[in-house]
């Protein structure tokens, strides 16, 4: 006997309804992948699943890519016939398209993304859909999903940071002649420039991406084939799945592959916190420099906010919110470390909760990078700031250095200028002669560009981008 089944996410309306043997339907109750019978406790389900369905939607694309590679490998070791492989590959790619179109969902009574994909396959192609889990555990399946998902997010973060870097470098070059006060202890110190200020954040992003590259190297290793953490008696070809998925290499030791859960997230969080720290300082400077007591910069009115009572207000709310968001991002490595501390070797359900803190944090960082770039594209720099007499003392070191060049020992020149300041006879020389590498007169922007280019080249994203494109190609 056959029953008519409506297929969710079918490629076309014509394929929405298919005839399925009843024995298939009898074998597809609302069961977890780990269940042997249909018993379940709703309270336990609600507590343990939590937000996992929502989080797993982010992994849908990665889960399908992993299954596309895994099933191709299964066919080479005799666990899938060629006709079965063709059916599986066709339907996995069809489901992938629904994800790309934004039409994919995880049904309410389905536990996770792995269960949803296997259920959809079994509805469409019957018993063959149940074969795709051969040689896998949900442990290594979620591991490979996370690695695929996180490396793509690193790619997006790096792209955003690169765009922000280019904006900062352009601003540094454009405003290299515009002087501004430099501060230590929030006291006026020495002359600086907007070229130095913008350029400092640009170079900081180079180091931040160096940390991100280290996280990417750890992330871009294939854990698939480690199963529950102790391997499989099937002759799995892990080199093949590594190549098909575009990983640099594999996590060789199957126990260590499982130990990478939590470690990968923590290393990425540390790299993200480095970018966040740079943005946090940039946001704080913008808040300070925009206020009337400084008045170094300005933004168009539409990029600031007003007050419900004070009509003159132009508040830097974007930068203030960004500063707070980045503070939270800088706490992320500690949160992940505390969530994973005291765990013995092996998989534990504690690790599921990492998605709930990491996935939203990734979105937050990407938004902050994008918004910082947008704001800076509209920044207005004030010129002639140092003409104000309150900045006269900025040039005290220039006066000392002028005396040293005339032959006066530095310590004596320092004492002489200090006494002039105390007795009110100090007269500044409003000239700045800095020519050494990295100073006001020699920003070394070309060298910083070269540093960034070298970091970006080392990521070698093309490997996984090309591999993923090949997996889903028709």
PDB file of C-alpha atoms in Angstrom, residues 164 167-168 170-171 174-175 197-198 286 290 296-304 318-319 370-382:
ATOM      1  CA  UNK A 164      37.498  48.858   7.283  1.00  0.00           C
ATOM      2  CA  UNK A 167      38.909  53.064   4.724  1.00  0.00           C
ATOM      3  CA  UNK A 168      41.297  53.827   7.579  1.00  0.00           C
ATOM      4  CA  UNK A 170      42.592  56.204   2.846  1.00  0.00           C
ATOM      5  CA  UNK A 171      41.701  58.544   5.700  1.00  0.00           C
ATOM      6  CA  UNK A 174      44.042  62.096   3.113  1.00  0.00           C
ATOM      7  CA  UNK A 175      44.539  63.747   6.512  1.00  0.00           C
ATOM      8  CA  UNK A 197      45.425  58.261  14.437  1.00  0.00           C
ATOM      9  CA  UNK A 198      43.677  56.599  11.502  1.00  0.00           C
ATOM     10  CA  UNK A 286      35.210  59.021  18.505  1.00  0.00           C
ATOM     11  CA  UNK A 290      33.128  64.511  19.015  1.00  0.00           C
ATOM     12  CA  UNK A 296      38.192  67.451  16.689  1.00  0.00           C
ATOM     13  CA  UNK A 297      35.681  65.705  14.435  1.00  0.00           C
ATOM     14  CA  UNK A 298      32.081  65.953  13.286  1.00  0.00           C
ATOM     15  CA  UNK A 299      29.458  63.731  11.673  1.00  0.00           C
ATOM     16  CA  UNK A 300      26.405  64.573   9.568  1.00  0.00           C
ATOM     17  CA  UNK A 301      23.336  65.122  11.796  1.00  0.00           C
ATOM     18  CA  UNK A 302      21.655  61.969  10.499  1.00  0.00           C
ATOM     19  CA  UNK A 303      24.475  59.852  11.961  1.00  0.00           C
ATOM     20  CA  UNK A 304      23.989  61.269  15.456  1.00  0.00           C
ATOM     21  CA  UNK A 318      26.381  54.556  17.206  1.00  0.00           C
ATOM     22  CA  UNK A 319      29.834  54.639  18.742  1.00  0.00           C
ATOM     23  CA  UNK A 370      30.404  47.161   9.041  1.00  0.00           C
ATOM     24  CA  UNK A 371      29.019  50.075  11.064  1.00  0.00           C
ATOM     25  CA  UNK A 372      32.469  51.404  11.949  1.00  0.00           C
ATOM     26  CA  UNK A 373      33.366  51.448   8.266  1.00  0.00           C
ATOM     27  CA  UNK A 374      30.106  53.224   7.408  1.00  0.00           C
ATOM     28  CA  UNK A 375      30.593  55.904  10.062  1.00  0.00           C
ATOM     29  CA  UNK A 376      34.202  56.604   9.118  1.00  0.00           C
ATOM     30  CA  UNK A 377      33.231  57.110   5.496  1.00  0.00           C
ATOM     31  CA  UNK A 378      31.283  60.172   6.710  1.00  0.00           C
ATOM     32  CA  UNK A 379      33.697  61.569   9.300  1.00  0.00           C
ATOM     33  CA  UNK A 380      34.647  65.257   9.075  1.00  0.00           C
ATOM     34  CA  UNK A 381      38.085  66.245  10.396  1.00  0.00           C
ATOM     35  CA  UNK A 382      38.728  69.667  11.903  1.00  0.00           C
TER      36      UNK A 382
END
